Every structure is written in structure tokens, then in C-alpha cells.
Tab-separated table of C-alpha atoms and ligand atoms in Angstrom:
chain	number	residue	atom	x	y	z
S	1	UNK	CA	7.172	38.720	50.024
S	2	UNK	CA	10.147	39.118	52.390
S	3	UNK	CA	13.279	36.767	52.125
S	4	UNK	CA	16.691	36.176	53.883
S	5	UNK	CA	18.633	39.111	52.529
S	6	UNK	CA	15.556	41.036	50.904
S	7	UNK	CA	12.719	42.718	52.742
S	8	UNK	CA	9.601	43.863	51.009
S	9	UNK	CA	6.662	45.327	52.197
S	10	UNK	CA	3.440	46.903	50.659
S	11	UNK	CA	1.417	50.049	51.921
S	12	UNK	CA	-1.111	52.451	49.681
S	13	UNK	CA	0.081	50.858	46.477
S	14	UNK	CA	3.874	51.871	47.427
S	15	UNK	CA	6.246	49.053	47.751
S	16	UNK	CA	9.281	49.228	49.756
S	17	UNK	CA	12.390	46.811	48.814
S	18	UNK	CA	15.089	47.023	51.607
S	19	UNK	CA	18.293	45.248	50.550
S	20	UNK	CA	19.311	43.488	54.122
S	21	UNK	CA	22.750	42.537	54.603
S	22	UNK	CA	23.627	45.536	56.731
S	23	UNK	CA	26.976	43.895	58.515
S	24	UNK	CA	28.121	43.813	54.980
S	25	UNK	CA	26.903	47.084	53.975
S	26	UNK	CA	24.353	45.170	52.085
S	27	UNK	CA	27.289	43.848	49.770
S	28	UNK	CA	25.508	41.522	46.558
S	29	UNK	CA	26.296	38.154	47.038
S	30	UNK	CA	24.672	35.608	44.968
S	31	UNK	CA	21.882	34.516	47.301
S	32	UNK	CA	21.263	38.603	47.867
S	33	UNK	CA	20.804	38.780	43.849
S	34	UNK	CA	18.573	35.854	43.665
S	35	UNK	CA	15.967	37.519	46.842
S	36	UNK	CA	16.175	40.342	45.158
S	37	UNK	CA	15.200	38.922	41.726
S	38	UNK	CA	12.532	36.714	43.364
S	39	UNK	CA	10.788	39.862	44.989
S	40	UNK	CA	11.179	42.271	41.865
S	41	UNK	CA	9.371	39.425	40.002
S	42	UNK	CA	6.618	39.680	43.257
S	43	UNK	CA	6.162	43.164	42.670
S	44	UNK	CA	5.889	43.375	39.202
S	45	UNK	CA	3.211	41.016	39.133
S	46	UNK	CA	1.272	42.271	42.441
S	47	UNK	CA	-1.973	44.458	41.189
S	48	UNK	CA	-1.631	46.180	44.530
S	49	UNK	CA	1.537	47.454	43.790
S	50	UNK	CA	1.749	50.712	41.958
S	51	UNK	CA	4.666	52.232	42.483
S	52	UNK	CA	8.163	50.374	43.718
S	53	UNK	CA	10.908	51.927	46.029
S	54	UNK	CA	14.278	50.602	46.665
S	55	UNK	CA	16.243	51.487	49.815
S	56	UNK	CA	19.196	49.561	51.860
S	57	UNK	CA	19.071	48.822	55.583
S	58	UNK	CA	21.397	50.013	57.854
S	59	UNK	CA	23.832	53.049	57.359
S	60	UNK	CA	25.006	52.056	53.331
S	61	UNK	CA	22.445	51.650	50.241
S	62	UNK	CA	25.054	48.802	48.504
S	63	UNK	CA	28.553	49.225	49.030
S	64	UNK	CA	29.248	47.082	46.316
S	65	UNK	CA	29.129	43.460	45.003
S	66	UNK	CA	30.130	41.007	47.547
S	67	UNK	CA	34.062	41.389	47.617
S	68	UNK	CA	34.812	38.068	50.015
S	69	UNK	CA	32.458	35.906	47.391
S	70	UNK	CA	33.798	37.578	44.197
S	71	UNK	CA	37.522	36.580	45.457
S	72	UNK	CA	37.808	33.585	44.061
S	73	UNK	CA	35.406	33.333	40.983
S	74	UNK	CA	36.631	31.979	38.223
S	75	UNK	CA	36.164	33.456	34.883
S	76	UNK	CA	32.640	30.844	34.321
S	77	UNK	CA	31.683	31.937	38.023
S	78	UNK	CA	32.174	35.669	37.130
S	79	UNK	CA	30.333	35.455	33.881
S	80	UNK	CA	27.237	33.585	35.943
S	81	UNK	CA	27.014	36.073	38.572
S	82	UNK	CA	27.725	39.085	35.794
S	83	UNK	CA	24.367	37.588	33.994
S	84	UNK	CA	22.627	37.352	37.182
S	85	UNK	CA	23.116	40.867	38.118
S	86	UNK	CA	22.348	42.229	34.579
S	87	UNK	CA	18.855	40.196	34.912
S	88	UNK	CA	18.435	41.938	38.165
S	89	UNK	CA	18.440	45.722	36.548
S	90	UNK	CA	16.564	44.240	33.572
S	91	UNK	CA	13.614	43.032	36.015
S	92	UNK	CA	13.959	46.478	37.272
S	93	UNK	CA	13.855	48.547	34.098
S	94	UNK	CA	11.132	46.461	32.291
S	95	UNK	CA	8.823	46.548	35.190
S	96	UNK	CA	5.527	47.917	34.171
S	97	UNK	CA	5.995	50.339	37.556
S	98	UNK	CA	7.865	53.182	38.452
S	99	UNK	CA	10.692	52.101	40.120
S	100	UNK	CA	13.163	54.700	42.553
S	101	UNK	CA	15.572	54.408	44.281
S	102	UNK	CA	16.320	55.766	47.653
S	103	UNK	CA	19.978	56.027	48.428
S	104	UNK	CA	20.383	56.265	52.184
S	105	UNK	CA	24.141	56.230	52.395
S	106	UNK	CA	26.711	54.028	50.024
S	107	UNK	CA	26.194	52.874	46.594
S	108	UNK	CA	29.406	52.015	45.080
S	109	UNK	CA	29.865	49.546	42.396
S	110	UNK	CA	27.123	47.459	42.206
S	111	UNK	CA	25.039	49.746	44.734
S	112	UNK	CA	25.790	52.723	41.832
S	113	UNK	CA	24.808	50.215	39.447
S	114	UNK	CA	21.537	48.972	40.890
S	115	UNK	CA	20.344	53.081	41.458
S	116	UNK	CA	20.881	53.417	37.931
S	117	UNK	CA	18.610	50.518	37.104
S	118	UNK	CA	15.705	52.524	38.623
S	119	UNK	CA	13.420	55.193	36.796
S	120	UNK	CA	15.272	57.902	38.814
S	121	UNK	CA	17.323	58.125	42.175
S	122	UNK	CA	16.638	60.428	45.374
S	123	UNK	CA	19.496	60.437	48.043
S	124	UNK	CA	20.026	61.385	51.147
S	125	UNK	CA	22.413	63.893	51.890
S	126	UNK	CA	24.943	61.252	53.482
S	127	UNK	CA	24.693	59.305	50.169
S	128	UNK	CA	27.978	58.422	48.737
S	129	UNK	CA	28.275	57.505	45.011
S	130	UNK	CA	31.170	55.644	42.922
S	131	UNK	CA	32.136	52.623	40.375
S	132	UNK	CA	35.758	51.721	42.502
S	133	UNK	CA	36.127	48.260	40.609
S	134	UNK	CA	39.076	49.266	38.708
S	135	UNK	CA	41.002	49.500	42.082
S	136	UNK	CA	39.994	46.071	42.640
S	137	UNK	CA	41.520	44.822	39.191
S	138	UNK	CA	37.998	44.835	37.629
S	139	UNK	CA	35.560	46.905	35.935
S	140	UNK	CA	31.877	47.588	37.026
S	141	UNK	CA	30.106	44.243	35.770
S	142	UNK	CA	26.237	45.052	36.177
S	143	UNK	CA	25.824	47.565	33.829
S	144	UNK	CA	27.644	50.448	34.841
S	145	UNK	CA	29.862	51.031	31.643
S	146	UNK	CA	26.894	51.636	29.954
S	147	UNK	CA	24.190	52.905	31.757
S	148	UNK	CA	26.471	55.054	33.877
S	149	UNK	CA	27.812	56.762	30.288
S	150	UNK	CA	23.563	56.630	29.140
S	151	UNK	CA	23.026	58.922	32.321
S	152	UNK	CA	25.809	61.594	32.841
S	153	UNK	CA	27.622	61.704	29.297
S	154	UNK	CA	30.499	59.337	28.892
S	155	UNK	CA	33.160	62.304	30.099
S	156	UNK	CA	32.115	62.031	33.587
S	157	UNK	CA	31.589	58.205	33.335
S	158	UNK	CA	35.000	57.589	32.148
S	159	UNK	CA	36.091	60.022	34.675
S	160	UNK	CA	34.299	58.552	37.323
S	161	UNK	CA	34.957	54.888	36.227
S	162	UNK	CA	39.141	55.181	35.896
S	163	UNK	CA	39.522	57.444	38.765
S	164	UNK	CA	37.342	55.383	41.042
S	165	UNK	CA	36.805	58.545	43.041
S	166	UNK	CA	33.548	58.895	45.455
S	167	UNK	CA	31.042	61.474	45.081
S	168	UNK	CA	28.738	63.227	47.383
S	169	UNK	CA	25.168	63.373	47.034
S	170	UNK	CA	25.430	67.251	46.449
S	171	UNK	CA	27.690	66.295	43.578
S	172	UNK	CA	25.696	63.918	41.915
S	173	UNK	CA	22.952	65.738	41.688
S	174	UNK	CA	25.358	68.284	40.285
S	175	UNK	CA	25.809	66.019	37.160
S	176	UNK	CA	22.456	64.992	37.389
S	177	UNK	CA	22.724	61.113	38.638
S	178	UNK	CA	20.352	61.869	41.389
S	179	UNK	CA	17.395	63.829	41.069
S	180	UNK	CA	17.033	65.610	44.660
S	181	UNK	CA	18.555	65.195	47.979
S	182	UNK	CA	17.201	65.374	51.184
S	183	UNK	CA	18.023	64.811	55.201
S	184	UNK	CA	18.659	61.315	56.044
S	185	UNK	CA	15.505	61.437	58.518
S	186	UNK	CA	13.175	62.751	55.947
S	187	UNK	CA	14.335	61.033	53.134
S	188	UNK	CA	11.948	57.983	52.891
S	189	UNK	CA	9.170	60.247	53.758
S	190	UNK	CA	9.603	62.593	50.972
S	191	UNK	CA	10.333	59.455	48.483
S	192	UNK	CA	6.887	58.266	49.202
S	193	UNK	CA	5.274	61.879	49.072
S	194	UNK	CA	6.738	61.996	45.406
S	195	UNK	CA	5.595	58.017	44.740
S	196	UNK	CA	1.995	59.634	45.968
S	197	UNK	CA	2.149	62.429	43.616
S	198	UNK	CA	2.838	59.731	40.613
S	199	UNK	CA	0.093	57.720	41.949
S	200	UNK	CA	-2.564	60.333	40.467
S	201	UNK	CA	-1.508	60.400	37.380
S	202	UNK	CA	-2.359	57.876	34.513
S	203	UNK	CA	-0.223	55.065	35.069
S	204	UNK	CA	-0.778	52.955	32.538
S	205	UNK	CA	0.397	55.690	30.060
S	206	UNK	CA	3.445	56.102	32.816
S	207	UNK	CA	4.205	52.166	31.543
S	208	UNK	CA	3.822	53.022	28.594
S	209	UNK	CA	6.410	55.889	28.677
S	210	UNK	CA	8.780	54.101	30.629
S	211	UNK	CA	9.466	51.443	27.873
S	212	UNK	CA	9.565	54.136	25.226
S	213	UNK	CA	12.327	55.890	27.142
S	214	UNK	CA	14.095	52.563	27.803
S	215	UNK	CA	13.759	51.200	24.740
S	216	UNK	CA	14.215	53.863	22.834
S	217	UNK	CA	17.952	55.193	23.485
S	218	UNK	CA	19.155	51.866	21.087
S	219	UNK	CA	17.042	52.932	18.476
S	220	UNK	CA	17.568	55.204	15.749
S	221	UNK	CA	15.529	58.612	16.101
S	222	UNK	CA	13.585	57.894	13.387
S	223	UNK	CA	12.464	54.230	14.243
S	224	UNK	CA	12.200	55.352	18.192
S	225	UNK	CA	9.576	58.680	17.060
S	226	UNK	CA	8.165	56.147	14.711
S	227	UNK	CA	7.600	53.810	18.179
S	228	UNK	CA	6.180	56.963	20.371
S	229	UNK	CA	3.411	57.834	17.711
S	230	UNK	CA	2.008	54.292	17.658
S	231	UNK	CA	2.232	53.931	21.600
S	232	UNK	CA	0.502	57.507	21.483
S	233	UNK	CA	-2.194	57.046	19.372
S	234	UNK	CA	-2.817	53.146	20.857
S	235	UNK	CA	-3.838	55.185	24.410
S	236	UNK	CA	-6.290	56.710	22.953
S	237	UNK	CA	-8.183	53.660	22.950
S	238	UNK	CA	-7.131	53.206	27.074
S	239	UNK	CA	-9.558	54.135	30.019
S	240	UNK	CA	-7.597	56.544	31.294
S	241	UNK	CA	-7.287	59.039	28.279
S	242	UNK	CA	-11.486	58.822	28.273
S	243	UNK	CA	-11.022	59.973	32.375
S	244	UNK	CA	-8.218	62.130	32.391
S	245	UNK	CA	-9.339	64.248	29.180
S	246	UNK	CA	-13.033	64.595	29.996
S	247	UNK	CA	-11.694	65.383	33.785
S	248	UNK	CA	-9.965	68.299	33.014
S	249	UNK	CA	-12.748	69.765	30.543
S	250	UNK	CA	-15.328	69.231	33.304
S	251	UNK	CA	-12.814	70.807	36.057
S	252	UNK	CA	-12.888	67.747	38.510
S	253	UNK	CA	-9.579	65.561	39.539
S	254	UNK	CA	-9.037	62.501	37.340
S	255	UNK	CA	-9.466	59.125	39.208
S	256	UNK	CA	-7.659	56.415	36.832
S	257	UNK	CA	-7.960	53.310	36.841
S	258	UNK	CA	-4.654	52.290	35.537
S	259	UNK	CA	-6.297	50.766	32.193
H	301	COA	N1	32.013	43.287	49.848
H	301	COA	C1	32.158	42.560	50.974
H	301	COA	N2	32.179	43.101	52.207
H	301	COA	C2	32.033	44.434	52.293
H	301	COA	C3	31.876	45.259	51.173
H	301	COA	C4	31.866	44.629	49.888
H	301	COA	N3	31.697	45.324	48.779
H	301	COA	N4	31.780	46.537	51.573
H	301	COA	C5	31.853	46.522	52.918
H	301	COA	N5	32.014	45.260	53.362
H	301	COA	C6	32.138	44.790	54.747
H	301	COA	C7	33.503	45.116	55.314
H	301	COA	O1	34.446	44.109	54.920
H	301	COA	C8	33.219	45.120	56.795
H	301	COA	O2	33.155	43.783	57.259
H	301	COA	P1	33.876	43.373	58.643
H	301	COA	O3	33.114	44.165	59.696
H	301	COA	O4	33.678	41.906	58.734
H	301	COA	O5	35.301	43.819	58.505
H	301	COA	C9	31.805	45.701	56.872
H	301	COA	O6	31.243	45.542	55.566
H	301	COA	C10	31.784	47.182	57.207
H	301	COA	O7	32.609	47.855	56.267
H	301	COA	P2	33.813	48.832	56.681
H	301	COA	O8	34.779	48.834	55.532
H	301	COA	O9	34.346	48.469	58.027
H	301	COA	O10	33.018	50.207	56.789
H	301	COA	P3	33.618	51.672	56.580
H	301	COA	O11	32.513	52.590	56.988
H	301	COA	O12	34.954	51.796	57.243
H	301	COA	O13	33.879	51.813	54.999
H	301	COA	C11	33.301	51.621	52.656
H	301	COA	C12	32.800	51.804	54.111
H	301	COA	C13	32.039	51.479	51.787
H	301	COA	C14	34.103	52.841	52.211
H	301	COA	C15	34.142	50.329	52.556
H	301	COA	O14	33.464	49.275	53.195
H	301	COA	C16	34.467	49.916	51.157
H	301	COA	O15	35.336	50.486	50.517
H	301	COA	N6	33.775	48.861	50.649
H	301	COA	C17	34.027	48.313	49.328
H	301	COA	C18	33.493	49.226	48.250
H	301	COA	C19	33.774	48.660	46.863
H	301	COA	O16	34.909	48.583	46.418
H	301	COA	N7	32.702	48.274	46.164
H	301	COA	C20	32.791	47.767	44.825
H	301	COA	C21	32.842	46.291	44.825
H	301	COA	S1	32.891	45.655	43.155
């Protein structure tokens, strides 16, 4: 499942992307965004994998879309590779799996962009943080205007976006980008301790509420509730309500079988 520029790698159900262009601070070029769309599709179709963690190699997370390539796109070029990273964080956020990102030093632009594609992002505490395109003449292009806005308010997004200004993991955590932060030596070690602790629960209904959070923020309240009660109700015909329910009334830990 590894390519060039993308290295994947499956162990207890937990599978590890590493973005791999570290001489370019793993900078998105256009053969880095098809790997990566290649494996995502791998994962989200491998019935070993339960669980899907995204990390960079090398000292940076992404430091951005690929600055030399970008250069000289034209407007057509732009709009191609603008579609192919948007189908990059949509293979990401309709995955079936829990997907999180480890930041384990930059994410700016595109690196910023790709963390908030995931279900939630833990850092390191060297993890730097940013959407710099306008000093480049541009704005962030794979998502970022929106799902930045979707995640901190659109105050600190428009902040964030027109300033350009970098943020340290302490600080997005502050405005609640990230989730937790932890020492660069320990921090894929307690990313896979949490992507254990999701692994007991029922994650078929973790699917299930994945899309309804997803989906749901471009729905009206009414149609989204409307959306949750069927999705609730339609578990109760799933394995896993039948084991986790008659688990906890007979005191014993649930073993699911994701169905
Ligand atoms: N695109 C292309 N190449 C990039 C890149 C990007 N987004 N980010 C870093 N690189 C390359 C650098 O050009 C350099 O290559 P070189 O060794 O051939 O000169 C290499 O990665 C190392 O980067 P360098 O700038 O020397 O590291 P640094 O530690 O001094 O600075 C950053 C790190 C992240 C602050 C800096 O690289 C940077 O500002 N990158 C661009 C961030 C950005 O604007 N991203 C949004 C793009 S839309």
C-alpha cells in the first residue's frame, strides 16, 4: 500500500499514512495528491483497517502545497489541482473510519488544510499551524475558507486567514483546532493509545456518527435531527447494539463486531 511520496502501513487495525517528501517539508505536489488519494481509497476499503492515522515524515507535517509546482499554473492548471485536493479531504471525511491526524511539526496551507479534513487533530508540541497563502497572492484552495471558519468560528478564521500569522500548538488547542498536544517523542504513541481506546467501541455506529456530523452542518436543524433519528433507530437493527446493550446489563466488556 506504500507509494513514491506516500507511505502506509497497517498494525492492530491502526493504519499509519506518512506523507514523504521530507526535503520539501512534504510540500503537495500533484503526484503527492494522487499517492495520497490512491492509499486513502486502500484504506477505506481494507477490512483490516479500523482506524486511520495521518502523520508527515521528517521534521514538518505539510508545509504547504507545492510552491515551485504551483508557480506557474495557469488558471485551468490551478482549478485541476484545486479539485484534486478537495477530492483528497473528501476521501478523507467520507471514509467509513476514524481518521486523525498527527501533526508532528508544520502544517501550513495545505498541511492546515489536510488536518482539518480529519475527524480530529493531535499535535505535537513543536507543531506549527497557519493558512499563509494570502502572502503568496492566493487564498487557501483545499478547503480552508470553509472548513477552517466550520472549526474555530469565522473571527479567528478570518483572522488567521488575512493575517497569515503562525500558531503554536499550545495556541491551537487554545481555539480548539487541535484536540491535545503532546512531546514530539511520545506523540505517535499516545495517537495510537487513543486509536486503541476507539477501537472498543461500536464502530459501525462511530460511521454512522461521523457522516451525521459531516453531513449535517449544511443542513437545516430540523432536516439534520430529522437525519439522526432515522440513523438512530436503523442501529437498532445492527449487531453491535444487540452486544453492546446486553454487555453492559450482564456486566462483561462488549466485543463488537463492527456490524
Ligand atoms: N513548497 C515548496 N517547497 C517548500 C515548501 C512549499 N510549500 N515549504 C518548504 N519547501 C522547501 C524549501 O524551499 C526548502 O527547499 P530547499 O532546501 O531546496 O531550499 C526546503 O523545503 C526546506 O524548507 P526551508 O524553508 O529551508 O525550512 P525552514 O525550516 O527554514 O522554514 C517554513 C520552514 C515552513 C517556515 C518555510 O519552508 C515556509 O515558509 N514554507 C512555505 C509555507 C507556505 O507558504 N505554505 C503555503 C503554501 S500555499
Amino acid at each position: 500500500m506504500t507509494r513514491e511520496t506516500v507511505l502506509s502501513e497497517v498494525s492492530d487495525g491502526i493504519a499509519t499514512i506518512t506523507i514523504n517528501r521530507p526535503e520539501v517539508l512534504n510540500a503537495l505536489n500533484m503526484q503527492l495528491l494522487g499517492d495520497l488519494l490512491g492509499v486513502i481509497g486502500e484504506v477505506s476499503t481494507d477490512a483490516d483497517v479500523k482506524i486511520v492515522v495521518i502523520t508527515g515524515a521528517g521534521k514538518a507535517f505539510v508545509a504547504g502545497a507545492d510552491i515551485a509546482q504551483m508557480k506557474e499554473f495557469t488558471t485551468r492548471q490551478a482549478l485541476a489541482f484545486g479539485d484534486f485536493g478537495h477530492s483528497v479531504l473528501l476521501g478523507l471525511e467520507t471514509m467509513d473510519k476514524p481518521v486523525i491526524a498527527a501533526v508532528n511539526g508544520y502544517a501550513l496551507g495545505g498541511g492546515t488544510e489536510i488536518a482539518l479534513g480529519c475527524d480530529f487533530i493531535y499535535a505535537s508540541s513543536k507543531a506549527k499551524f497557519g493558512q499563509p497563502e494570502v502572502g503568496l497572492g492566493i487564498i487557501p484552495g483545499f478547503g480552508g475558507t470553509q472548513r477552517l471558519a466550520r472549526t474555530v468560528g469565522m473571527n479567528k478564521a478570518r483572522e488567521l486567514i488575512y493575517t497569515g500569522d503562525i500558531i503554536d500548538a499550545a495556541e491551537a488547542k487554545r481555539i480548539g483546532l487541535v484536540g491535545d498536544v503532546f512531546a514530539p517523542e511520545e506523540l505517535m504513541d499516545k495517537v495510537r493509545e487513543k486509536a486503541q481506546a476507539i477501537m472498543t467501541k461500536g464502530l459501525f455506529a462511530i460511521g454512522t456518527a461521523k457522516r451525521l456530523i459531516n453531513k449535517g452542518v449544511d443542513l437545516s436543524l430540523d432536516a439534520a435531527l430529522e437525519f439522526e433519528k432515522q440513523a438512530f433507530s436503523a442501529l437498532f437493527g445492527s449487531e453491535d447494539q444487540k452486544i453492546g446493550m446486553t454487555a453492559f446489563v450482564e456486566k462483561k466488556a462488549p466485543q463488537f463486531r463492527n456490524r
